[in-house]
Structures are given as structure tokens and as C-alpha cells.
Amino acid sequence: MIAIREAWRAGLLRREHWLRNLVAGVIVGVVALPLAMAFGIASGVKPEQGIYTAIVGGLLVSLFGGSRLQIAGPTGAFIVILAGVTAEHGIDGLQIATLMAGGILLLLGVSRLGSVIKYIPDPVIVGFTAGIGVIIWVSQWKDFFGLPAVTGGHFHERLWHLLQSLPQLHLPTTLLALLSLALVVLAPRLRVLGRIPGPLIAMVVATLIQSVFRFDGVATIGSAFGGIPQGLPQLGLPEITLARLIELIGPAFAIAMLGAIESLLSAVVADGMGGTKHDSNQELIGQGIANLAAPLFGGFAATGAIARTATNIRNGGNSPLAGIVHALTLVLILLFLAPLAANIPLAALAAILFVVAWNMSELKHFKRMLQRAPRADVGILLITFGLTVFSDLVIAVNIGMILAMLHFMRRMASSVAVQQQLEQDLEPELLGNGQTRLPDGVLVYTVEGPLFFGAAETFERALASTHTDPRLLVIRLKRVPFMDITGLQTLEEVIQQLGRRRIRVKLCEASPRVRGKLEKAGILELIGVPNYHASFADALSACMETPEVKAS
């Protein structure tokens, strides 16, 4: 269900809710302004493009998303990917990749794959978000300290050059940055300023100081970008060719996957704070629509913003109306206050991103996971973090996911038990069937756990090496929830090996789903349909009628 329709049905769009959502929307719009500009600059585009993204993304996600509390726009998580795409493919390439990502998100939502995203393991998420935080932090040293441009294609090279350049820091720029950082961190803790967003206070104070004193060498939005144009962006489409689509498909998938993860994480946080329940598939549809539209108005990738969503809820927002007002607030700022942005120091925006990077790193959570998580999870966490920082975010997430899946499969395989059941174990069932003991020459094995490719070797080893050669082997499948093709093939091979040893096999107690797979794979035909039994009691009775058992 679309969030705004749900809010309408719940009565949250009635007049009595207007004021609280209006106030929350204005506050979130003001909070979003410096963040949108900072994220735009850090992504390699102009600051106004960050504002365009916040307006279009915020409006469309509020209208078509699956969470009535979600605030969308540019976020810090995207910076690493977007900056790389912009550097390699230009702004047009970034916008094409965003369009493609929007299409992918839309398809994910329509295909109802929203619930799958939540299965990404926590060590992978914490590892790559912490890594992104480190990259953002280091990438802002240049503007924070007023350093000369650095070179180097890899993180360690840029870090080394930045460290070598630190003695050349520009003192007025650094002092403005330190003041801005202090205001971002400390202003919200002061009772007088507690209701005013820290990033806004830092940006306004730093801008006023630079406007009055005009420090030489302090980079501003005006000196770096020529200011922010006054007015709304015009509709336009980047030049799209088949060659560009092919070369940008990798970045597009990365943007889509990260956008899906970030938006659904934000929606979960919103549910916890606001007592709501989001629709993950509709949320992806809303995010897809937003990312299809944002590049048409000069923007780039948008997703759910956890900090702005939390600000919305804390200030009373309870419907998509707050998200719509947030977008309209940014429109009004763009129309009437854009010329004032020329004197905003880049150092102030860098200070804001320092705090964003710190919050993204989740140092306490990272440290707690290092101390308390199992060793395999710690390994996945550190590998994902290291690859994110020193290699590439996409590679880091892919390898982290592969390692997590391999670890999960190893644990699942080790949980599969293939055990022989002795007469004392079966005594209640034997008595219930009018028998006091197992027939001579009959062995009973039970399989517990999923019989998939990871557990195939365990199953084969256990059944193919029975200590004595019985005349008949009964395999109980009651506790097998599913079988894959490797498990089915292994079972077939085991039955054939046992057949060469003149051991007959009976199967029993499979669930309807597993029985259907046994039949489709031809295993019931291999053992003979009469040798499959729905219950263990039927299998025992059939054992008594088996010629080999009777002869014994």
C-alpha cells in the first residue's frame, strides 16, 4: 500500500495533524539544506544538484514510498560510489547510472524482492558502512584544512599524500572548520540552541564570519562553484547510448543495492521510533520512481536518510505530509535565498561531513561486534571493512556476502545429522506397531536437517559406510525440510552403491514437498514405488513382508 494512501485511510491527513507535520517538515528541510549541498560536493557534482536531489527524491518517496515517516534525499552512504562514477564517467554518466538504478529498484519492488534485502548479515552492513565513514572522513581533509589537491588512485596513496600535505594547512580555513565542527557537535546540547539543527548553526555562523572578514584563501561555494543558481531546475535528459548503458551497468547495480539497503534500514528505524510498519516492496517502488525522476531535474541518486527521518519523527511528523513540506521548504530556499549561499565556506560543509562520517562508522557497534561476535563474523566484518576502504565498496559487499553465505552453509551442513536408530530408540514405535524388536537384517537411519549440496558429503559418508551390511535399510526423512538437486543426486548415488552391495532401501515419512522432489528426480522409481511409505509404521510392516527379511 502506498504510504500516503495508508495515511489518508488512517486519518493522518486531517486538519488536526497539519500543524505538527508542517513544523516537522520545515525543520527537516532546514536540516537537509547543508547536508544536501555537502553530499553533492562530496559526490563530485555542484551543491545545487544535492538540493535538487533532496527536493525530487524527498517529494516522490513521500508520495509513492512504503513508509509514511521516511525522508529521502542524498546520503553519505552513496558518496564513495557516486564520486567514483563522477570521476570516471562525468556528471552525465552519474545521472545515467542513477536512472538505471531507479529502474532496477522499481523492478525489485514490483518483483516483491524487498524482504530479501533484510537477509544481508549485520557484519557485512557494519563493515561497509564503517568503511564508507572512514573514506568520507579522509576525503574531507582537503576542504577541512585547506590543503592543496592530492593525487592517487587508491585510498592509501591519497591518505599518504594528505598526511604529507598537513604542514601546508591553511590556518583561517582550519579555524573556521574547527569552529563549525564544535558548533555541529555542541550546539544541540545547549538548551538555548537545542531546537536548532547543529549543521545549520555551523553553516550560518561560518558564512557570517567569512562574509564579514573575507579571509583570503578560504574556499567558498561562490569561489569554487560560482554560487547556487536562483530558481528551479529545468527538465532535461542526459545523452544515453547503448555503449554508456553497458559500461555503467555495474555502478547502476551498486547504486541500486546500496539504495535498497539504506532505504529499508531507514524504514526499519522509522518503524521502531514511530510504531509503524512499512511495506518494503512499495518502499523500493517509491525509491525507484525517485531515482528515475531525480536525474531528469539535474539530481542524482537518492535513498532513505536515517538522520533526517529520525529528525522528522522527533519533531512530530506522522504522515507523508512532513516529507512533502520538507521538499517545498527546500524549493522556497532555492527560490529566495540562493544568492546568500555564495559565501558558505567549504570548510563548514567538510565539518558537517566529519560528523556524518563519525555517525556512519558506528564505532561503538563496531567495537562491540569485535568483542562479542563469533570469530567467523569478526573475520567477515574486518574483511568487508578493509576491502571497502582499500579496494572497492562493490567488491567488499560481494566478497562479504559470499563469505557470509559460505559460513552459513558450513554451519547448516554441520547441523545435518545422519544417525542409526537402535532398537531401544525405536521401542515405543515398535510396541505401537505390535512388535518387540526390529526384524533381523533391518537397519534404520534418520536424517535431520536440510539435505542440500553442503550436507551431501556428510549424508553419503554416513550411509555408504554402514558397519554391517543389512538386507534392508530404512531411511526416515521426517525431519528433512528440503532437498536440492545435489542432495537428490547424492541420495541416488548412495542407493545405487547400496544396491551393488545387495542392500535394499526403503524411504519413509518425507513431507509432501520432499516426496514430490523424490518423485520428480526418479528416486521413487529407482527404489520401486512400493518401497516408499508415508509413515514409519507402514515401513516396519512392509519390512516383515520383504522376502529377504522373512528368509532370515
Coordinates of C-alpha atoms in Angstrom, one line a residue:
M1 CA 0.0 0.0 0.0
I2 CA 1.3 3.5 -0.9
A3 CA 2.2 5.3 2.3
I4 CA 0.1 8.4 1.6
R5 CA -3.0 6.3 0.9
E6 CA -2.4 4.5 4.2
A7 CA -2.1 7.8 6.0
W8 CA -5.3 9.0 4.4
R9 CA -7.2 5.9 5.5
A10 CA -5.7 6.3 9.0
G11 CA -7.0 9.9 9.2
L12 CA -3.5 11.3 9.5
L13 CA -4.1 13.9 6.7
R14 CA -6.9 15.6 8.6
R15 CA -6.6 19.2 9.6
E16 CA -5.7 18.4 13.2
H17 CA -2.5 16.8 12.1
W18 CA -1.4 19.6 9.7
L19 CA 0.5 21.8 12.2
R20 CA 2.8 19.0 13.6
N21 CA 3.7 17.8 10.1
L22 CA 4.2 21.3 8.8
V23 CA 6.6 22.1 11.7
A24 CA 8.4 18.8 11.3
G25 CA 8.7 19.2 7.5
V26 CA 10.2 22.8 7.8
I27 CA 12.7 21.6 10.4
V28 CA 13.8 18.6 8.3
G29 CA 14.0 20.9 5.2
V30 CA 16.3 23.2 7.1
V31 CA 18.4 20.2 8.3
A32 CA 18.5 18.8 4.8
L33 CA 19.9 22.0 3.2
P34 CA 23.5 21.9 4.4
L35 CA 23.6 18.1 4.1
A36 CA 22.3 18.1 0.6
M37 CA 25.0 20.6 -0.5
A38 CA 27.7 18.8 1.3
F39 CA 26.7 15.4 -0.2
G40 CA 26.5 17.0 -3.6
I41 CA 30.0 18.5 -3.4
A42 CA 31.5 15.2 -1.9
S43 CA 29.9 13.3 -4.8
G44 CA 31.7 15.4 -7.3
V45 CA 28.8 17.5 -8.5
K46 CA 27.6 21.0 -7.8
P47 CA 26.0 21.9 -4.5
E48 CA 22.6 22.8 -6.1
Q49 CA 22.4 19.3 -7.5
G50 CA 22.3 17.9 -4.0
I51 CA 19.4 20.3 -3.3
Y52 CA 17.6 19.2 -6.5
T53 CA 18.0 15.6 -5.4
A54 CA 16.6 16.3 -1.9
I55 CA 13.6 18.0 -3.4
V56 CA 12.7 15.5 -6.1
G57 CA 13.7 12.4 -4.1
G58 CA 12.0 13.6 -0.9
L59 CA 8.8 14.5 -2.6
L60 CA 8.4 11.3 -4.7
V61 CA 9.4 8.9 -1.9
S62 CA 6.8 10.6 0.4
L63 CA 4.2 10.2 -2.3
F64 CA 4.9 6.7 -3.5
G65 CA 7.1 5.0 -0.8
G66 CA 6.1 2.3 1.6
S67 CA 6.8 4.2 4.9
R68 CA 4.8 7.2 5.9
L69 CA 7.7 8.6 8.0
Q70 CA 10.5 8.2 5.5
I71 CA 12.5 11.3 4.4
A72 CA 14.6 10.7 1.3
G73 CA 17.4 12.5 -0.4
P74 CA 21.2 12.3 -1.0
T75 CA 23.0 10.4 1.8
G76 CA 26.6 9.9 2.9
A77 CA 26.5 6.2 2.1
F78 CA 26.4 7.0 -1.6
I79 CA 29.3 9.4 -1.6
V80 CA 32.0 6.8 -2.3
I81 CA 30.2 5.2 -5.2
L82 CA 28.9 8.4 -6.7
A83 CA 32.3 10.2 -6.5
G84 CA 33.9 7.3 -8.3
V85 CA 31.3 7.3 -11.1
T86 CA 31.5 11.1 -11.5
A87 CA 35.3 11.0 -11.7
E88 CA 35.3 8.2 -14.3
H89 CA 32.2 8.9 -16.3
G90 CA 31.3 12.6 -15.6
I91 CA 28.0 14.0 -14.4
D92 CA 26.1 12.6 -17.4
G93 CA 27.4 9.2 -16.5
L94 CA 26.3 9.6 -12.9
Q95 CA 22.8 10.6 -14.0
I96 CA 22.5 7.7 -16.4
A97 CA 23.7 5.3 -13.7
T98 CA 21.1 6.8 -11.4
L99 CA 18.3 6.3 -14.0
M100 CA 19.4 2.7 -14.4
A101 CA 19.5 2.2 -10.7
G102 CA 15.9 3.6 -10.4
G103 CA 14.8 1.1 -13.0
I104 CA 16.4 -1.8 -11.0
L105 CA 14.8 -0.6 -7.7
L106 CA 11.5 -0.4 -9.4
L107 CA 11.8 -4.0 -10.7
L108 CA 12.9 -5.2 -7.3
G109 CA 9.8 -3.7 -5.7
V110 CA 7.4 -5.0 -8.4
S111 CA 9.0 -8.4 -8.2
R112 CA 8.4 -8.3 -4.4
L113 CA 12.0 -8.8 -3.5
G114 CA 12.0 -6.1 -0.8
S115 CA 12.0 -8.7 2.0
V116 CA 15.2 -10.3 0.6
I117 CA 17.4 -7.3 1.3
K118 CA 16.9 -7.7 5.1
Y119 CA 18.9 -11.0 4.9
I120 CA 22.2 -9.2 4.4
P121 CA 24.2 -10.1 7.5
D122 CA 25.0 -7.5 10.1
P123 CA 28.8 -7.9 9.9
V124 CA 28.6 -7.0 6.2
I125 CA 26.4 -3.9 6.7
V126 CA 28.5 -2.7 9.7
G127 CA 31.8 -3.4 7.8
F128 CA 30.9 -1.4 4.7
T129 CA 29.2 1.5 6.5
A130 CA 32.2 1.9 8.8
G131 CA 34.5 1.7 5.8
I132 CA 32.4 4.4 4.0
G133 CA 32.6 6.5 7.1
V134 CA 36.5 6.3 7.1
I135 CA 36.6 7.2 3.4
I136 CA 34.3 10.2 3.8
W137 CA 36.3 11.4 6.7
V138 CA 39.6 11.3 4.9
S139 CA 38.2 12.7 1.7
Q140 CA 37.1 15.9 3.5
W141 CA 40.6 16.7 4.9
K142 CA 41.4 18.8 1.8
D143 CA 38.5 21.2 2.4
F144 CA 38.7 21.0 6.2
F145 CA 42.3 22.0 6.4
G146 CA 42.5 24.0 3.1
L147 CA 45.1 21.6 1.6
P148 CA 46.2 21.5 -2.0
A149 CA 44.7 19.0 -4.3
V150 CA 46.0 15.4 -3.8
T151 CA 46.7 12.7 -6.4
G152 CA 46.5 9.0 -6.2
G153 CA 44.0 6.4 -7.4
H154 CA 43.9 4.3 -4.2
F155 CA 42.9 5.2 -0.7
H156 CA 46.3 4.6 0.8
E157 CA 48.0 6.8 -1.8
R158 CA 45.6 9.7 -1.2
L159 CA 46.0 9.2 2.6
W160 CA 49.7 9.3 2.4
H161 CA 49.7 12.5 0.2
L162 CA 47.2 14.2 2.6
L163 CA 49.5 13.4 5.6
Q164 CA 52.4 14.8 3.7
S165 CA 50.4 18.0 2.9
L166 CA 49.2 18.6 6.5
P167 CA 52.1 21.0 7.3
Q168 CA 50.7 23.2 4.5
L169 CA 47.3 23.6 6.1
H170 CA 45.6 27.0 5.6
L171 CA 45.1 28.5 9.1
P172 CA 41.9 30.6 8.6
T173 CA 40.2 27.6 6.8
T174 CA 41.2 25.2 9.6
L175 CA 40.0 27.5 12.3
L176 CA 36.6 28.0 10.5
A177 CA 36.4 24.3 10.1
L178 CA 37.1 23.6 13.8
L179 CA 34.6 26.2 14.9
S180 CA 32.0 24.6 12.6
L181 CA 32.8 21.2 13.9
A182 CA 32.4 22.4 17.5
L183 CA 29.0 24.0 16.7
V184 CA 27.7 20.9 14.9
V185 CA 28.6 18.7 17.9
L186 CA 27.9 21.1 20.9
A187 CA 25.1 23.4 19.8
P188 CA 22.3 20.7 20.1
R189 CA 23.4 20.1 23.7
L190 CA 22.8 23.8 24.7
R191 CA 19.3 24.5 26.0
V192 CA 19.0 27.7 24.1
L193 CA 20.0 26.2 20.7
G194 CA 18.8 22.7 21.3
R195 CA 15.9 23.0 18.8
I196 CA 18.0 24.4 16.0
P197 CA 19.9 21.9 13.9
G198 CA 23.6 21.9 14.6
P199 CA 24.6 21.7 10.9
L200 CA 22.5 24.8 10.1
I201 CA 24.1 26.8 13.0
A202 CA 27.6 25.8 11.9
M203 CA 26.9 26.8 8.3
V204 CA 25.2 30.1 9.2
V205 CA 27.9 31.2 11.7
A206 CA 30.8 30.2 9.4
T207 CA 29.1 32.0 6.4
L208 CA 28.6 35.2 8.5
I209 CA 32.2 35.2 9.6
Q210 CA 33.5 34.7 6.1
S211 CA 31.1 37.4 4.8
V212 CA 32.4 39.9 7.3
F213 CA 36.1 39.2 7.3
R214 CA 36.6 37.9 3.8
F215 CA 39.6 35.7 4.6
D216 CA 42.0 35.2 1.7
G217 CA 42.3 31.6 0.6
V218 CA 39.1 30.3 2.2
A219 CA 37.3 28.3 -0.4
T220 CA 33.6 29.0 -0.6
I221 CA 30.7 27.8 -2.8
G222 CA 31.0 31.1 -4.7
S223 CA 34.7 30.7 -5.4
A224 CA 34.5 27.0 -6.2
F225 CA 31.2 26.7 -8.0
G226 CA 30.1 30.3 -8.8
G227 CA 27.3 30.2 -6.2
I228 CA 23.9 28.5 -6.4
P229 CA 21.5 29.4 -9.3
Q230 CA 18.3 31.0 -8.1
G231 CA 15.2 29.2 -9.4
L232 CA 14.1 25.7 -10.2
P233 CA 16.0 23.3 -12.4
Q234 CA 14.8 22.6 -15.9
L235 CA 13.8 19.2 -17.2
G236 CA 16.5 17.5 -19.2
L237 CA 17.7 14.1 -20.2
P238 CA 21.4 13.0 -20.4
E239 CA 22.6 11.6 -23.7
I240 CA 22.0 7.9 -23.5
T241 CA 23.7 5.4 -25.8
L242 CA 23.9 1.6 -25.7
A243 CA 27.7 1.8 -25.0
R244 CA 27.2 4.0 -22.0
L245 CA 24.4 1.8 -20.6
I246 CA 26.7 -1.3 -20.9
E247 CA 29.7 0.4 -19.2
L248 CA 27.5 1.8 -16.4
I249 CA 25.5 -1.3 -15.5
G250 CA 28.0 -2.2 -12.7
P251 CA 27.8 1.1 -11.0
A252 CA 24.0 1.2 -11.5
F253 CA 23.6 -2.1 -9.7
A254 CA 25.9 -0.9 -6.9
I255 CA 23.8 2.3 -6.5
A256 CA 20.5 0.2 -6.6
M257 CA 21.7 -2.3 -4.0
L258 CA 23.1 0.3 -1.6
G259 CA 20.0 2.4 -2.1
A260 CA 17.7 -0.5 -1.3
I261 CA 19.7 -1.4 1.8
E262 CA 19.9 2.1 3.1
S263 CA 16.2 2.9 2.5
L264 CA 14.9 -0.3 4.1
L265 CA 17.3 0.2 7.1
S266 CA 15.9 3.7 7.5
A267 CA 12.3 2.4 7.2
V268 CA 13.0 -0.1 9.9
V269 CA 14.4 2.6 12.2
A270 CA 11.3 4.7 11.5
D271 CA 9.1 1.8 12.4
G272 CA 10.9 1.4 15.7
M273 CA 10.7 5.1 16.5
G274 CA 7.2 5.7 15.3
G275 CA 5.4 2.4 15.9
T276 CA 4.6 2.0 12.2
K277 CA 5.0 -0.9 9.8
H278 CA 6.4 -0.2 6.4
D279 CA 5.9 -2.1 3.1
S280 CA 9.3 -3.0 1.9
N281 CA 8.3 -3.7 -1.7
Q282 CA 6.4 -0.4 -2.0
E283 CA 9.3 1.4 -0.5
L284 CA 11.6 0.1 -3.3
I285 CA 9.0 1.1 -5.8
G286 CA 9.0 4.6 -4.4
Q287 CA 12.8 4.7 -4.3
G288 CA 12.8 3.5 -7.9
I289 CA 10.4 6.3 -9.1
A290 CA 12.5 8.9 -7.2
N291 CA 15.8 7.8 -8.8
L292 CA 14.2 7.7 -12.2
A293 CA 13.0 11.3 -11.8
A294 CA 15.8 13.0 -9.9
P295 CA 18.4 12.9 -12.8
L296 CA 15.8 14.5 -15.1
F297 CA 15.9 17.6 -12.9
G298 CA 19.7 17.7 -12.5
G299 CA 19.8 15.5 -9.4
F300 CA 21.5 12.2 -8.7
A301 CA 20.9 9.1 -6.5
A302 CA 18.6 9.4 -3.5
T303 CA 17.6 7.0 -0.8
G304 CA 16.1 7.0 2.7
A305 CA 18.0 9.2 5.1
I306 CA 18.1 7.8 8.6
A307 CA 19.2 11.0 10.3
R308 CA 16.5 13.2 8.6
T309 CA 13.9 10.5 9.1
A310 CA 14.7 10.4 12.8
T311 CA 14.6 14.2 12.9
N312 CA 11.1 14.1 11.3
I313 CA 9.8 11.7 13.9
R314 CA 11.3 13.5 16.9
N315 CA 9.6 16.8 15.8
G316 CA 6.2 15.3 15.5
G317 CA 6.0 14.1 11.8
N318 CA 3.5 11.3 11.5
S319 CA 2.5 11.3 7.8
P320 CA 3.9 11.8 4.3
L321 CA 2.8 15.4 4.6
A322 CA 6.0 16.2 6.5
G323 CA 8.2 14.8 3.7
I324 CA 6.2 16.9 1.2
V325 CA 6.7 20.1 3.3
H326 CA 10.4 19.3 3.6
A327 CA 10.7 19.3 -0.2
L328 CA 8.6 22.5 -0.5
T329 CA 10.8 24.2 2.1
L330 CA 13.9 23.5 0.0
V331 CA 12.1 24.9 -3.0
L332 CA 11.4 28.1 -1.2
I333 CA 15.0 28.3 0.0
L334 CA 16.2 27.8 -3.6
L335 CA 13.8 30.5 -4.9
F336 CA 14.5 33.2 -2.4
L337 CA 17.8 32.6 -0.5
A338 CA 20.1 31.0 -3.1
P339 CA 22.3 34.1 -3.6
L340 CA 23.2 34.0 0.1
A341 CA 25.0 30.6 -0.4
A342 CA 28.0 32.1 -2.3
N343 CA 29.9 32.8 1.0
I344 CA 29.3 29.4 2.6
P345 CA 32.8 28.1 3.3
L346 CA 33.6 24.6 2.1
A347 CA 35.3 24.0 5.4
A348 CA 32.0 24.3 7.2
L349 CA 30.5 21.6 4.9
A350 CA 33.5 19.5 5.5
A351 CA 33.0 19.8 9.2
I352 CA 29.4 18.6 8.8
L353 CA 30.6 15.6 6.8
F354 CA 33.1 14.8 9.6
V355 CA 30.2 14.3 11.9
V356 CA 28.3 12.3 9.2
A357 CA 31.3 10.1 8.8
W358 CA 31.5 9.6 12.6
N359 CA 27.9 8.6 12.8
M360 CA 28.1 6.3 9.9
S361 CA 31.1 4.5 11.3
E362 CA 29.1 3.4 14.4
L363 CA 32.3 2.9 16.3
K364 CA 30.6 1.6 19.5
H365 CA 28.7 -1.0 17.5
F366 CA 31.8 -1.9 15.5
K367 CA 33.8 -2.3 18.7
R368 CA 31.1 -4.4 20.4
M369 CA 30.9 -6.7 17.4
L370 CA 34.7 -7.2 17.5
Q371 CA 34.5 -8.1 21.2
R372 CA 31.4 -10.3 21.3
A373 CA 30.7 -11.7 17.8
P374 CA 31.9 -15.3 16.9
R375 CA 35.3 -15.4 15.2
A376 CA 33.9 -16.1 11.7
D377 CA 31.6 -13.0 12.0
V378 CA 34.5 -10.9 13.2
G379 CA 36.5 -12.1 10.2
I380 CA 33.7 -11.1 7.8
L381 CA 33.4 -7.7 9.5
L382 CA 37.1 -6.9 9.2
I383 CA 37.4 -8.2 5.6
T384 CA 34.4 -6.2 4.4
F385 CA 35.7 -3.1 6.2
G386 CA 39.2 -3.5 4.8
L387 CA 38.0 -4.1 1.3
T388 CA 35.7 -1.1 1.4
V389 CA 38.5 1.2 2.5
F390 CA 41.4 -0.1 0.4
S391 CA 39.7 -1.6 -2.6
D392 CA 36.1 -1.0 -3.7
L393 CA 32.7 -0.9 -2.0
V394 CA 31.1 -3.3 -4.6
I395 CA 33.9 -5.8 -4.2
A396 CA 33.7 -5.5 -0.4
V397 CA 29.9 -6.2 -0.3
N398 CA 30.1 -9.0 -2.8
I399 CA 33.0 -10.8 -1.0
G400 CA 31.4 -10.1 2.4
M401 CA 28.2 -11.7 1.2
I402 CA 30.0 -14.7 -0.3
L403 CA 31.9 -15.3 2.9
A404 CA 28.8 -14.9 5.0
M405 CA 26.9 -17.4 2.7
L406 CA 29.8 -19.9 2.8
H407 CA 29.9 -19.6 6.6
F408 CA 26.2 -20.1 6.8
M409 CA 26.3 -23.1 4.5
R410 CA 29.1 -24.7 6.5
R411 CA 27.1 -24.2 9.7
M412 CA 24.0 -25.7 8.0
A413 CA 26.0 -28.6 6.7
S414 CA 27.4 -29.3 10.1
S415 CA 23.9 -29.3 11.6
V416 CA 22.8 -32.1 9.4
A417 CA 22.8 -35.4 11.3
V418 CA 22.5 -38.9 9.8
Q419 CA 22.2 -41.4 12.6
Q420 CA 21.4 -45.0 13.0
Q421 CA 18.4 -45.6 15.3
L422 CA 18.9 -48.6 17.7
E423 CA 16.1 -50.8 19.0
Q424 CA 16.0 -49.0 22.3
D425 CA 15.4 -45.7 20.5
L426 CA 12.6 -47.2 18.5
E427 CA 11.0 -49.2 21.3
P428 CA 7.8 -47.0 21.6
E429 CA 7.2 -47.1 17.9
L430 CA 7.9 -50.8 17.7
L431 CA 5.4 -51.5 20.5
G432 CA 2.8 -49.3 18.9
N433 CA 3.2 -51.4 15.8
G434 CA 2.8 -54.7 17.7
Q435 CA 6.5 -55.6 17.5
T436 CA 9.1 -56.0 20.2
R437 CA 12.2 -55.8 18.2
L438 CA 13.5 -54.8 14.7
P439 CA 13.4 -57.6 12.2
D440 CA 16.8 -59.3 11.6
G441 CA 18.7 -57.7 8.8
V442 CA 17.0 -54.3 9.0
L443 CA 18.8 -51.1 9.9
V444 CA 17.0 -47.7 10.4
Y445 CA 18.7 -44.4 9.8
T446 CA 17.1 -41.0 10.4
V447 CA 18.2 -37.8 8.6
E448 CA 17.8 -34.5 10.5
G449 CA 18.3 -31.2 8.6
P450 CA 18.3 -29.9 5.1
L451 CA 19.8 -32.3 2.6
F452 CA 21.5 -29.8 0.3
F453 CA 24.8 -29.7 -1.5
G454 CA 26.7 -28.6 1.6
A455 CA 25.5 -31.6 3.5
A456 CA 25.7 -34.1 0.7
E457 CA 29.1 -35.5 1.7
T458 CA 28.0 -36.0 5.3
F459 CA 25.0 -38.0 4.2
E460 CA 27.0 -40.0 1.7
R461 CA 29.7 -40.9 4.2
A462 CA 27.2 -41.9 6.9
L463 CA 25.0 -44.1 4.7
A464 CA 27.6 -45.6 2.4
S465 CA 29.8 -46.9 5.3
T466 CA 27.3 -48.9 7.5
H467 CA 29.3 -51.1 9.9
T468 CA 27.4 -54.2 8.9
D469 CA 25.7 -55.0 5.6
P470 CA 22.0 -55.3 6.3
R471 CA 19.5 -56.8 4.0
L472 CA 17.3 -53.8 4.1
L473 CA 17.9 -50.2 5.1
V474 CA 15.1 -47.8 6.1
I475 CA 15.8 -44.1 5.8
R476 CA 13.5 -41.8 7.7
L477 CA 13.1 -38.3 6.1
K478 CA 10.6 -36.8 8.5
R479 CA 13.0 -34.1 9.7
V480 CA 14.3 -33.1 6.3
P481 CA 12.7 -29.7 5.4
F482 CA 14.1 -29.5 1.9
M483 CA 16.4 -31.2 -0.6
D484 CA 18.3 -29.6 -3.5
I485 CA 19.5 -31.3 -6.7
T486 CA 22.9 -32.2 -5.2
G487 CA 21.2 -33.8 -2.2
L488 CA 18.9 -35.8 -4.5
Q489 CA 21.8 -36.9 -6.7
T490 CA 23.8 -38.0 -3.6
L491 CA 20.8 -40.0 -2.3
E492 CA 20.5 -41.6 -5.8
E493 CA 24.3 -42.5 -5.7
V494 CA 24.0 -43.9 -2.2
I495 CA 21.0 -46.1 -3.2
Q496 CA 23.0 -47.4 -6.2
Q497 CA 26.1 -48.1 -4.1
L498 CA 24.0 -50.0 -1.5
G499 CA 22.2 -51.9 -4.4
R500 CA 25.6 -53.1 -5.6
R501 CA 26.1 -54.5 -2.1
R502 CA 22.7 -56.1 -2.4
I503 CA 21.1 -53.9 0.3
R504 CA 17.6 -52.8 -0.5
V505 CA 16.4 -49.3 0.5
K506 CA 13.1 -48.1 1.8
L507 CA 12.3 -44.4 2.3
C508 CA 9.6 -43.1 4.6
E509 CA 8.0 -40.0 6.3
A510 CA 9.0 -37.4 3.7
S511 CA 7.0 -34.2 3.6
P512 CA 4.7 -33.7 0.6
R513 CA 7.2 -31.2 -0.8
V514 CA 10.2 -33.5 -0.4
R515 CA 8.2 -36.5 -1.7
G516 CA 7.4 -34.5 -4.8
K517 CA 11.1 -33.9 -5.4
L518 CA 11.9 -37.5 -4.8
E519 CA 9.4 -38.5 -7.4
K520 CA 10.4 -35.8 -9.9
A521 CA 14.1 -36.9 -9.6
G522 CA 13.2 -40.5 -10.3
I523 CA 14.3 -41.8 -6.9
L524 CA 11.0 -43.4 -6.1
E525 CA 11.2 -45.2 -9.4
L526 CA 14.8 -46.3 -8.6
I527 CA 13.8 -47.9 -5.3
G528 CA 10.4 -49.0 -6.6
V529 CA 7.3 -47.1 -5.6
P530 CA 6.2 -49.8 -3.1
N531 CA 9.4 -49.1 -1.2
Y532 CA 8.3 -45.6 -0.3
H533 CA 6.0 -45.3 2.8
A534 CA 4.2 -42.3 4.2
S535 CA 4.7 -43.5 7.8
F536 CA 7.4 -45.4 9.7
A537 CA 4.8 -47.9 10.9
D538 CA 3.9 -48.8 7.3
A539 CA 7.6 -49.2 6.6
L540 CA 8.0 -51.6 9.5
S541 CA 5.0 -53.6 8.4
A542 CA 6.4 -53.8 4.9
C543 CA 9.8 -55.0 6.2
M544 CA 8.1 -58.0 7.7
E545 CA 6.7 -58.9 4.3
T546 CA 10.1 -58.5 2.5
P547 CA 11.4 -61.9 1.2
E548 CA 14.9 -61.3 2.4
V549 CA 13.8 -60.5 5.9
K550 CA 11.4 -63.4 6.0
A551 CA 14.2 -65.7 4.9
S552 CA 16.4 -64.6 7.8

